[in-house]
PDB file of C-alpha atoms in Angstrom:
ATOM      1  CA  UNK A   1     -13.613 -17.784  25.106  1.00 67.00           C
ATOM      2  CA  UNK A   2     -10.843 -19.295  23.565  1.00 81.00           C
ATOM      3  CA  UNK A   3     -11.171 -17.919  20.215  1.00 85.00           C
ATOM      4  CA  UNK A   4     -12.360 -14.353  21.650  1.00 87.00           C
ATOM      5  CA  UNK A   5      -9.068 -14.248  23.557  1.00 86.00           C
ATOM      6  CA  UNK A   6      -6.649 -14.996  20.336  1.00 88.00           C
ATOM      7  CA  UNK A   7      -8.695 -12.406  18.704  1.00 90.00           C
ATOM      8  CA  UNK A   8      -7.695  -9.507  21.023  1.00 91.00           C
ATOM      9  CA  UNK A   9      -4.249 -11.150  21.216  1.00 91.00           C
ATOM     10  CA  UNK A  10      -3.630 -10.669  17.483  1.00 92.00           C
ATOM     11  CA  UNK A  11      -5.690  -7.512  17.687  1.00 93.00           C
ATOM     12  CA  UNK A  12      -3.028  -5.862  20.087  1.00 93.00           C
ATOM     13  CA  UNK A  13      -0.287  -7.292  18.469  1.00 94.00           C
ATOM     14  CA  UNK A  14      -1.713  -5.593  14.741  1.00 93.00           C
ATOM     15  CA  UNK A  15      -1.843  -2.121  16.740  1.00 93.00           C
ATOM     16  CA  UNK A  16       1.745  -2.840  17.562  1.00 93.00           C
ATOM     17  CA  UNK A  17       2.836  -3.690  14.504  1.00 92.00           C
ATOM     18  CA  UNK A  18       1.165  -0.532  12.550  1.00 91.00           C
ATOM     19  CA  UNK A  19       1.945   2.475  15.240  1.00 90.00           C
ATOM     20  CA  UNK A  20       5.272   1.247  16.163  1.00 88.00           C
ATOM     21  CA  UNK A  21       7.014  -1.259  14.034  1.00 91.00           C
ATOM     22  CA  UNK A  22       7.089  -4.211  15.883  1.00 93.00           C
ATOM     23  CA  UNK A  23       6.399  -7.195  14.373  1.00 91.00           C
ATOM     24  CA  UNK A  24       7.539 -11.318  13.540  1.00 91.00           C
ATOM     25  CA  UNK A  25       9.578 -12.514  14.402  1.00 93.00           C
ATOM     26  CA  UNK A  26       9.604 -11.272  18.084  1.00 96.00           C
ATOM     27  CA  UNK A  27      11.761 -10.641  20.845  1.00 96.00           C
ATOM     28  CA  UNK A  28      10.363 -11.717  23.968  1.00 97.00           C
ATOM     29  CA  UNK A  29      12.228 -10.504  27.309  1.00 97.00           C
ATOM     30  CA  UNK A  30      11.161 -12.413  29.942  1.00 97.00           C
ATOM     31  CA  UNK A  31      12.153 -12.325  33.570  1.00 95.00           C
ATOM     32  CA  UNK A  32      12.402 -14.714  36.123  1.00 95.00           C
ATOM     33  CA  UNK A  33       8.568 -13.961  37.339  1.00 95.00           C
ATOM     34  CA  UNK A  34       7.534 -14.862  34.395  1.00 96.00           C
ATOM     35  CA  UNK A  35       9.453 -18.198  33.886  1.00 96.00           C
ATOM     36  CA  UNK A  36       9.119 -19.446  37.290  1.00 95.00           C
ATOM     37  CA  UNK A  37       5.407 -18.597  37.524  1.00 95.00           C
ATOM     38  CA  UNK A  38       5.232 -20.719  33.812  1.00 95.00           C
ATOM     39  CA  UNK A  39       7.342 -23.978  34.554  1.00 95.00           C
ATOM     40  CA  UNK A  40       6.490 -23.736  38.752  1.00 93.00           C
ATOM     41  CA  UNK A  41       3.074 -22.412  38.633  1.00 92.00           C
ATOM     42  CA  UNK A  42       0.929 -22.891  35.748  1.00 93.00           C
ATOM     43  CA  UNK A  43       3.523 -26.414  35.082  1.00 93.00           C
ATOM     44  CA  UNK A  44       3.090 -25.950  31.213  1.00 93.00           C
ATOM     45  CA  UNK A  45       5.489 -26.005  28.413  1.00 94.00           C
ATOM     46  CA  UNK A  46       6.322 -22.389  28.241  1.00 94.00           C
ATOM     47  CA  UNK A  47       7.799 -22.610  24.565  1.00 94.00           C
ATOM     48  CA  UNK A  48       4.388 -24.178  22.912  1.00 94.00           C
ATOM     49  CA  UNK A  49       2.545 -22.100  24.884  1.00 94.00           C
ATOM     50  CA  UNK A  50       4.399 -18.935  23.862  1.00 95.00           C
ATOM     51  CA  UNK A  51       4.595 -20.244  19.999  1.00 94.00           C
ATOM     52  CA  UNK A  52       0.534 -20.364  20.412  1.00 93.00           C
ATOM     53  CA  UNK A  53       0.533 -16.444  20.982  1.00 94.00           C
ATOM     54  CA  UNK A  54       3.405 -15.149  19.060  1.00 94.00           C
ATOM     55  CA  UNK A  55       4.389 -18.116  16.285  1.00 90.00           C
ATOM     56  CA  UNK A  56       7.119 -20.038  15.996  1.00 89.00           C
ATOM     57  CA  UNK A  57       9.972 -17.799  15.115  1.00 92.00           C
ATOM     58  CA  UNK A  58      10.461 -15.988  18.764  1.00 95.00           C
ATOM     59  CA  UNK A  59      13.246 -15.389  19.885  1.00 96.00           C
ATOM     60  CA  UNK A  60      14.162 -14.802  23.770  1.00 97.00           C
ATOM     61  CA  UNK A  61      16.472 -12.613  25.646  1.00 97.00           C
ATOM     62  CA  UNK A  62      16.861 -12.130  29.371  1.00 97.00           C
ATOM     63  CA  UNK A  63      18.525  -9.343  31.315  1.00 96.00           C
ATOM     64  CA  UNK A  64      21.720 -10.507  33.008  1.00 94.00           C
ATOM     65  CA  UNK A  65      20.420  -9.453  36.593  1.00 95.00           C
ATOM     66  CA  UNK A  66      17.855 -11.846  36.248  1.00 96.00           C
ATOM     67  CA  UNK A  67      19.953 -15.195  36.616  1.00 95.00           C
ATOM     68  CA  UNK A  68      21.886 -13.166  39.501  1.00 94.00           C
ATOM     69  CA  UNK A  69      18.513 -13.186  40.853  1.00 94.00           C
ATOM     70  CA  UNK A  70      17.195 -17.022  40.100  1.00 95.00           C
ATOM     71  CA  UNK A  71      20.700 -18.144  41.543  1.00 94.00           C
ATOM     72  CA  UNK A  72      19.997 -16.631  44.635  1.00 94.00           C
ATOM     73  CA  UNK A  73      16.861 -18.442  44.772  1.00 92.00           C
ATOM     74  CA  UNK A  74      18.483 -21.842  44.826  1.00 92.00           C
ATOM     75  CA  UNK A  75      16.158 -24.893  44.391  1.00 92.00           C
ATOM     76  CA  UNK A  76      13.481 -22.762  43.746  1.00 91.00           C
ATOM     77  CA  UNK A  77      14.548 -20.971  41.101  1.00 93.00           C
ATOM     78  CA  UNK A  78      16.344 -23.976  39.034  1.00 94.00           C
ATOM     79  CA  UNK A  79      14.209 -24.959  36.935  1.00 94.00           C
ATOM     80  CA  UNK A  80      13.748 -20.697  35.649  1.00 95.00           C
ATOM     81  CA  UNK A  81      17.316 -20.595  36.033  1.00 95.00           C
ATOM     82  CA  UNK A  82      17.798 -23.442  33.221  1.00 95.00           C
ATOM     83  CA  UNK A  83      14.993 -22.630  31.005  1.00 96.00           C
ATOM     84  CA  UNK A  84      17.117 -18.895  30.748  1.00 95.00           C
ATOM     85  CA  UNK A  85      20.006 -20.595  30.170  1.00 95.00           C
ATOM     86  CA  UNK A  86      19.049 -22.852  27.503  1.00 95.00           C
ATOM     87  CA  UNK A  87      16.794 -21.023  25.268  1.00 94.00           C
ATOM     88  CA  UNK A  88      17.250 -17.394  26.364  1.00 96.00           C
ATOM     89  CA  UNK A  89      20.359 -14.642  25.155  1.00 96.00           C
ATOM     90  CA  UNK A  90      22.051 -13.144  28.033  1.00 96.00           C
ATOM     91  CA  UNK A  91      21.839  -9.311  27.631  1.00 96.00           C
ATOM     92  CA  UNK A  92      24.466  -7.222  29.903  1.00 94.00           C
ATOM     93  CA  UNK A  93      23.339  -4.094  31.803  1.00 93.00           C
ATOM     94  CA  UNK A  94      24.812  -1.333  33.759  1.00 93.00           C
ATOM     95  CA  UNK A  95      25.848  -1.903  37.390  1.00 90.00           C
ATOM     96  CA  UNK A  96      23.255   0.808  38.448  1.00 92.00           C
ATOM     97  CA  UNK A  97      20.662  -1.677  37.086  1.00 91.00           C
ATOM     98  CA  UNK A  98      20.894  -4.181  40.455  1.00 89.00           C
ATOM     99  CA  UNK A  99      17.183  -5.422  40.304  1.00 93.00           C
ATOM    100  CA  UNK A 100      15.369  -6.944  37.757  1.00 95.00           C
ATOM    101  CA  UNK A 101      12.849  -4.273  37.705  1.00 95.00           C
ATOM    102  CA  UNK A 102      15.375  -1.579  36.945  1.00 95.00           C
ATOM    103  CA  UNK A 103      17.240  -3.902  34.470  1.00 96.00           C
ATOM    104  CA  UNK A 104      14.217  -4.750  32.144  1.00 96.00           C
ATOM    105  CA  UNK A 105      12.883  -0.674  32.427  1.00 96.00           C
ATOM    106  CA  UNK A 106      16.312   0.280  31.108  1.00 96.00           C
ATOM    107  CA  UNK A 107      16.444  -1.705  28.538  1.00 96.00           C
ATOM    108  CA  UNK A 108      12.770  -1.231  27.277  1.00 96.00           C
ATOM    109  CA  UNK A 109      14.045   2.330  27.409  1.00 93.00           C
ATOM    110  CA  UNK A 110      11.169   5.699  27.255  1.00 91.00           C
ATOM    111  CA  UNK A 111       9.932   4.110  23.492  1.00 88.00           C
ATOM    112  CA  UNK A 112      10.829   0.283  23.343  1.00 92.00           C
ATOM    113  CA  UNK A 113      13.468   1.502  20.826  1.00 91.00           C
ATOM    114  CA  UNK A 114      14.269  -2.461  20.409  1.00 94.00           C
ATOM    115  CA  UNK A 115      10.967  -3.792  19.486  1.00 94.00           C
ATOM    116  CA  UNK A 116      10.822  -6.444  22.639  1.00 96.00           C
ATOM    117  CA  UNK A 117       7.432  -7.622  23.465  1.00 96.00           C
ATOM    118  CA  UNK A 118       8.127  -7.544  27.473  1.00 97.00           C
ATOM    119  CA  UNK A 119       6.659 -10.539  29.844  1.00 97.00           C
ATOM    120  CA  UNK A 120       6.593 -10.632  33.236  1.00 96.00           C
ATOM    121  CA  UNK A 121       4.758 -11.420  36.195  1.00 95.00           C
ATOM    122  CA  UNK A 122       5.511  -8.566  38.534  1.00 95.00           C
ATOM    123  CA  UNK A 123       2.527  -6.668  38.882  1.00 94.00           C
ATOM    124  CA  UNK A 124       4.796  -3.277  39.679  1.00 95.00           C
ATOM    125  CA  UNK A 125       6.586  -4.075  36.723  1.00 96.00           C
ATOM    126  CA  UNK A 126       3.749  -4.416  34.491  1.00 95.00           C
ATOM    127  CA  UNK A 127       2.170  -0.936  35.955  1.00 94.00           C
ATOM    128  CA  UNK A 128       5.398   0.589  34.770  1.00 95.00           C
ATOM    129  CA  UNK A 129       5.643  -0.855  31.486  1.00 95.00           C
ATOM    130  CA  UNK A 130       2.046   0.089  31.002  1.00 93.00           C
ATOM    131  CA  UNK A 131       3.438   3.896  30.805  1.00 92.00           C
ATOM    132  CA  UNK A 132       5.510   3.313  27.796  1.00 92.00           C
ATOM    133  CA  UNK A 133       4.232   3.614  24.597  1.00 88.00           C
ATOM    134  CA  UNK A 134       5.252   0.744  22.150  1.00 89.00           C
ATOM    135  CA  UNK A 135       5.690  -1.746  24.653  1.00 92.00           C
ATOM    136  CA  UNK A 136       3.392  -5.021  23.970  1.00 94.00           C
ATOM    137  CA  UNK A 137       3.123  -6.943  27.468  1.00 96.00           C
ATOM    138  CA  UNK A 138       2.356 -10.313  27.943  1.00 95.00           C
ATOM    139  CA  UNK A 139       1.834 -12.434  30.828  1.00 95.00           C
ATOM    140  CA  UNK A 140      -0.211 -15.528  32.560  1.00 94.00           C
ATOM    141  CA  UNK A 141      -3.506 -14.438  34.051  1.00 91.00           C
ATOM    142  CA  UNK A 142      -4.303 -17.489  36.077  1.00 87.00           C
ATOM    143  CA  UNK A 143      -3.431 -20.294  33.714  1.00 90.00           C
ATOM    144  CA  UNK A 144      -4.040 -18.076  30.578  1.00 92.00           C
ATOM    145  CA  UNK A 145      -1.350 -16.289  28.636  1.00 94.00           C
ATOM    146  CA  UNK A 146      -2.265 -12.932  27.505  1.00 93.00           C
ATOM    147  CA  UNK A 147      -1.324  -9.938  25.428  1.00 94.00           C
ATOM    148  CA  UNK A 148      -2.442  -7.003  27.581  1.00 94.00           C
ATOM    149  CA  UNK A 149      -4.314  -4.383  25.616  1.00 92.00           C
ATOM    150  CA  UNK A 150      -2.867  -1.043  24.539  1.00 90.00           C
ATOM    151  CA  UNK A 151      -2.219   1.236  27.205  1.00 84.00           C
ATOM    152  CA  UNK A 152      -3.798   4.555  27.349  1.00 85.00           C
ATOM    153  CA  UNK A 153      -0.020   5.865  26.817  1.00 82.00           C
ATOM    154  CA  UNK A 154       0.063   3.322  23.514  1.00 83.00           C
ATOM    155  CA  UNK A 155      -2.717   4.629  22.302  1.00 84.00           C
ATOM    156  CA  UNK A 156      -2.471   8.581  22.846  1.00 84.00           C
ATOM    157  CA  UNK A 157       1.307   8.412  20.906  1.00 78.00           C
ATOM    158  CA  UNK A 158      -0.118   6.570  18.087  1.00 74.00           C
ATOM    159  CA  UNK A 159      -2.971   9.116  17.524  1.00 67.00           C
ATOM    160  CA  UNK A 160      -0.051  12.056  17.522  1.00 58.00           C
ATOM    161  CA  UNK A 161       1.950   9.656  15.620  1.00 53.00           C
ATOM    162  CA  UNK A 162      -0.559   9.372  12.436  1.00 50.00           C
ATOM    163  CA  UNK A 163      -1.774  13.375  13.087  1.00 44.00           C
ATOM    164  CA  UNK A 164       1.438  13.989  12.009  1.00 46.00           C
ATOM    165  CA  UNK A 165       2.692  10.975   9.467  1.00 46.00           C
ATOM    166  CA  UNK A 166      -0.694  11.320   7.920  1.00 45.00           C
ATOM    167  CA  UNK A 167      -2.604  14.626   7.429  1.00 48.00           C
ATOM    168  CA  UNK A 168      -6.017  15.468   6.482  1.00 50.00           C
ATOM    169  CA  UNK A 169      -6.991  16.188   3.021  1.00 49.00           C
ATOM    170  CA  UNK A 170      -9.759  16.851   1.322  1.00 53.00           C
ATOM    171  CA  UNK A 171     -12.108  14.436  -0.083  1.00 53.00           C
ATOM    172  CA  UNK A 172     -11.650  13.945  -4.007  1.00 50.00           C
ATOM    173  CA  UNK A 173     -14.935  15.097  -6.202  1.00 54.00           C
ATOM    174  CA  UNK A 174     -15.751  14.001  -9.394  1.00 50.00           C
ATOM    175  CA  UNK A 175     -14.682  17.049 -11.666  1.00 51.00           C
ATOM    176  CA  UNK A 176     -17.134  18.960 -12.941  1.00 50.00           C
ATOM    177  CA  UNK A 177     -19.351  18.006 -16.169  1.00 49.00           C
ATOM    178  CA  UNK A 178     -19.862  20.039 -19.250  1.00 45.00           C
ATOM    179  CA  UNK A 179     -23.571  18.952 -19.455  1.00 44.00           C
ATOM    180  CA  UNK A 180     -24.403  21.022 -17.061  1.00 46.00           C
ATOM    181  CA  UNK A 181     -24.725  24.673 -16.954  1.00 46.00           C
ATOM    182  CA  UNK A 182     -24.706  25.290 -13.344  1.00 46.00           C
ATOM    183  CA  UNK A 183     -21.610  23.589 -12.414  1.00 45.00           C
ATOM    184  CA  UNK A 184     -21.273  25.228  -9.025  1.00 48.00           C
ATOM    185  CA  UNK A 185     -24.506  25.770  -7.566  1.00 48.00           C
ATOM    186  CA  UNK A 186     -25.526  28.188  -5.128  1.00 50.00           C
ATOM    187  CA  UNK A 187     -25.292  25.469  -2.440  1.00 51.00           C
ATOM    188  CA  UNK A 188     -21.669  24.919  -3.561  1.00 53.00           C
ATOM    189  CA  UNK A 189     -21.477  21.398  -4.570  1.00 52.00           C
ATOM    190  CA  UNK A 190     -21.591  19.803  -7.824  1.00 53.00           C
ATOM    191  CA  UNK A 191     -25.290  18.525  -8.304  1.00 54.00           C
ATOM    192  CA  UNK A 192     -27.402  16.871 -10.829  1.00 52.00           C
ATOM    193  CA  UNK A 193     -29.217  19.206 -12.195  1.00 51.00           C
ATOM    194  CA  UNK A 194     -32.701  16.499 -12.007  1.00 51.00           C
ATOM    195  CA  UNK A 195     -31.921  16.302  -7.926  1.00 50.00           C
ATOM    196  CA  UNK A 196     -31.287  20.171  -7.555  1.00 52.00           C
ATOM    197  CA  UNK A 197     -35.255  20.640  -9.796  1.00 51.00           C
ATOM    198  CA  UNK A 198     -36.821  18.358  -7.030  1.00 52.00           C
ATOM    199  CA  UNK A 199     -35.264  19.610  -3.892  1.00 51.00           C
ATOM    200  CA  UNK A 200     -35.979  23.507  -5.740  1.00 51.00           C
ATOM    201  CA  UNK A 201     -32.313  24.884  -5.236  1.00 50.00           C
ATOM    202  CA  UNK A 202     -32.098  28.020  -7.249  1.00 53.00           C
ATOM    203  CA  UNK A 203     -29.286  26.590  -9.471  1.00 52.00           C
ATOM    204  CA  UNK A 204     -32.322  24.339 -10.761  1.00 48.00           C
ATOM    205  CA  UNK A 205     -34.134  27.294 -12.267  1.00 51.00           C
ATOM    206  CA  UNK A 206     -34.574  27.128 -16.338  1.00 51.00           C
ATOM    207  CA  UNK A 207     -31.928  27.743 -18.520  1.00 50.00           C
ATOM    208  CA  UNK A 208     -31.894  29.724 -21.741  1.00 49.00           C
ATOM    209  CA  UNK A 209     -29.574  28.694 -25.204  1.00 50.00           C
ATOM    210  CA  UNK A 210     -27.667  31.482 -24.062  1.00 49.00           C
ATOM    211  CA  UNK A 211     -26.806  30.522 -20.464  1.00 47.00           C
ATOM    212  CA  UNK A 212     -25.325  27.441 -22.038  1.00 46.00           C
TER     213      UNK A 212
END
């Protein structure tokens, strides 16, 4: 199970990288959920565990409404509170962005125009992540860390993404040979003329000195 699950986690992270650019090292916002729930909860070291997932070189940022909101906490949130202040950079946010929620949606923004890889683990924060495309999400499922799997969303802008970036072309043919006489066939592909005399297409029929 353990190799199945680092599978789809590098697996989500590839469809990240091609359809929207984001790739090593990281940016992983985290929020005070997701730290608490990591140091408190599962009581692992969140750094080796995240390194596991998303190598060595990540780098973390926090919204500033977060410590607002592990200070209020107290002894609870101390432990979060420290691990934010110690390995995390402090990003500022409007004053209309008073909870967490609201801070981390406006700085993922409509497209995850910075390229974070978002973990939390508020369940109505994930369900709103979930609707924008380009936003990897990560977070513990019991005592597992995960990379959620593209979102319907995530997947639905990357097809529109390569219809337009990439469009359809023909298939290239061989060009046609001189050796043969009937080129174009009546069935509109080039053919050899041994295959066309067995199958009895009418481009197989004999052929004079002067038809050549």
């Amino acid at each position: 199970m353990r190799v199945l699950r680092a599978k789809a986690a590098r697996k989500a992270l590839h469809f990240y990288k091609v359809t929207h650019g984001i790739r090593d090292p990281y940016t992983l916002l985290v929020d005070g959920t997701f730290v608490h729930h990591a140091l408190v909860g599962v009581k692992t070291n969140l750094a080796s565990r995240v390194e596991k997932v998303l190598g060595r070189d990540v780098r973390y940022a926090v919204p500033g409404p977060v410590l607002d909101d592990l200070r209020n906490r107290g002894e609870a949130g101390a432990a979060a509170l420290e691990f934010c202040r110690r390995r995390c950079r402090v990003i500022a946010t409007p004053r209309a962005c008073d909870t967490v929620a609201k801070a981390v949606l406006h700085l993922v923004g409509e497209a995850n125009g910075q390229k974070f890889v978002v973990a939390t683990h508020d369940r109505v924060l994930q369900s709103a992540l979930r609707r924008v495309p380009g936003a990897p999400l990560l977070y513990f499922s019991g005592t597992v860390l995960n990379v959620d799997e593209p979102s319907r969303e995530a997947r639905s802008a990357a097809g529109s993404c390569r219809a337009t970036t990439y469009p359809r072309i023909r298939p290239w043919r061989w060009p046609p040979s001189a050796a043969y006489a009937h080129v174009r066939s009546s069935h509109g592909q080039p053919c050899s003329w041994a295959y066309c005399r067995q199958v009895r297409w009418p481009c197989a029929a004999p052929r004079t000195r002067a038809s050549e």
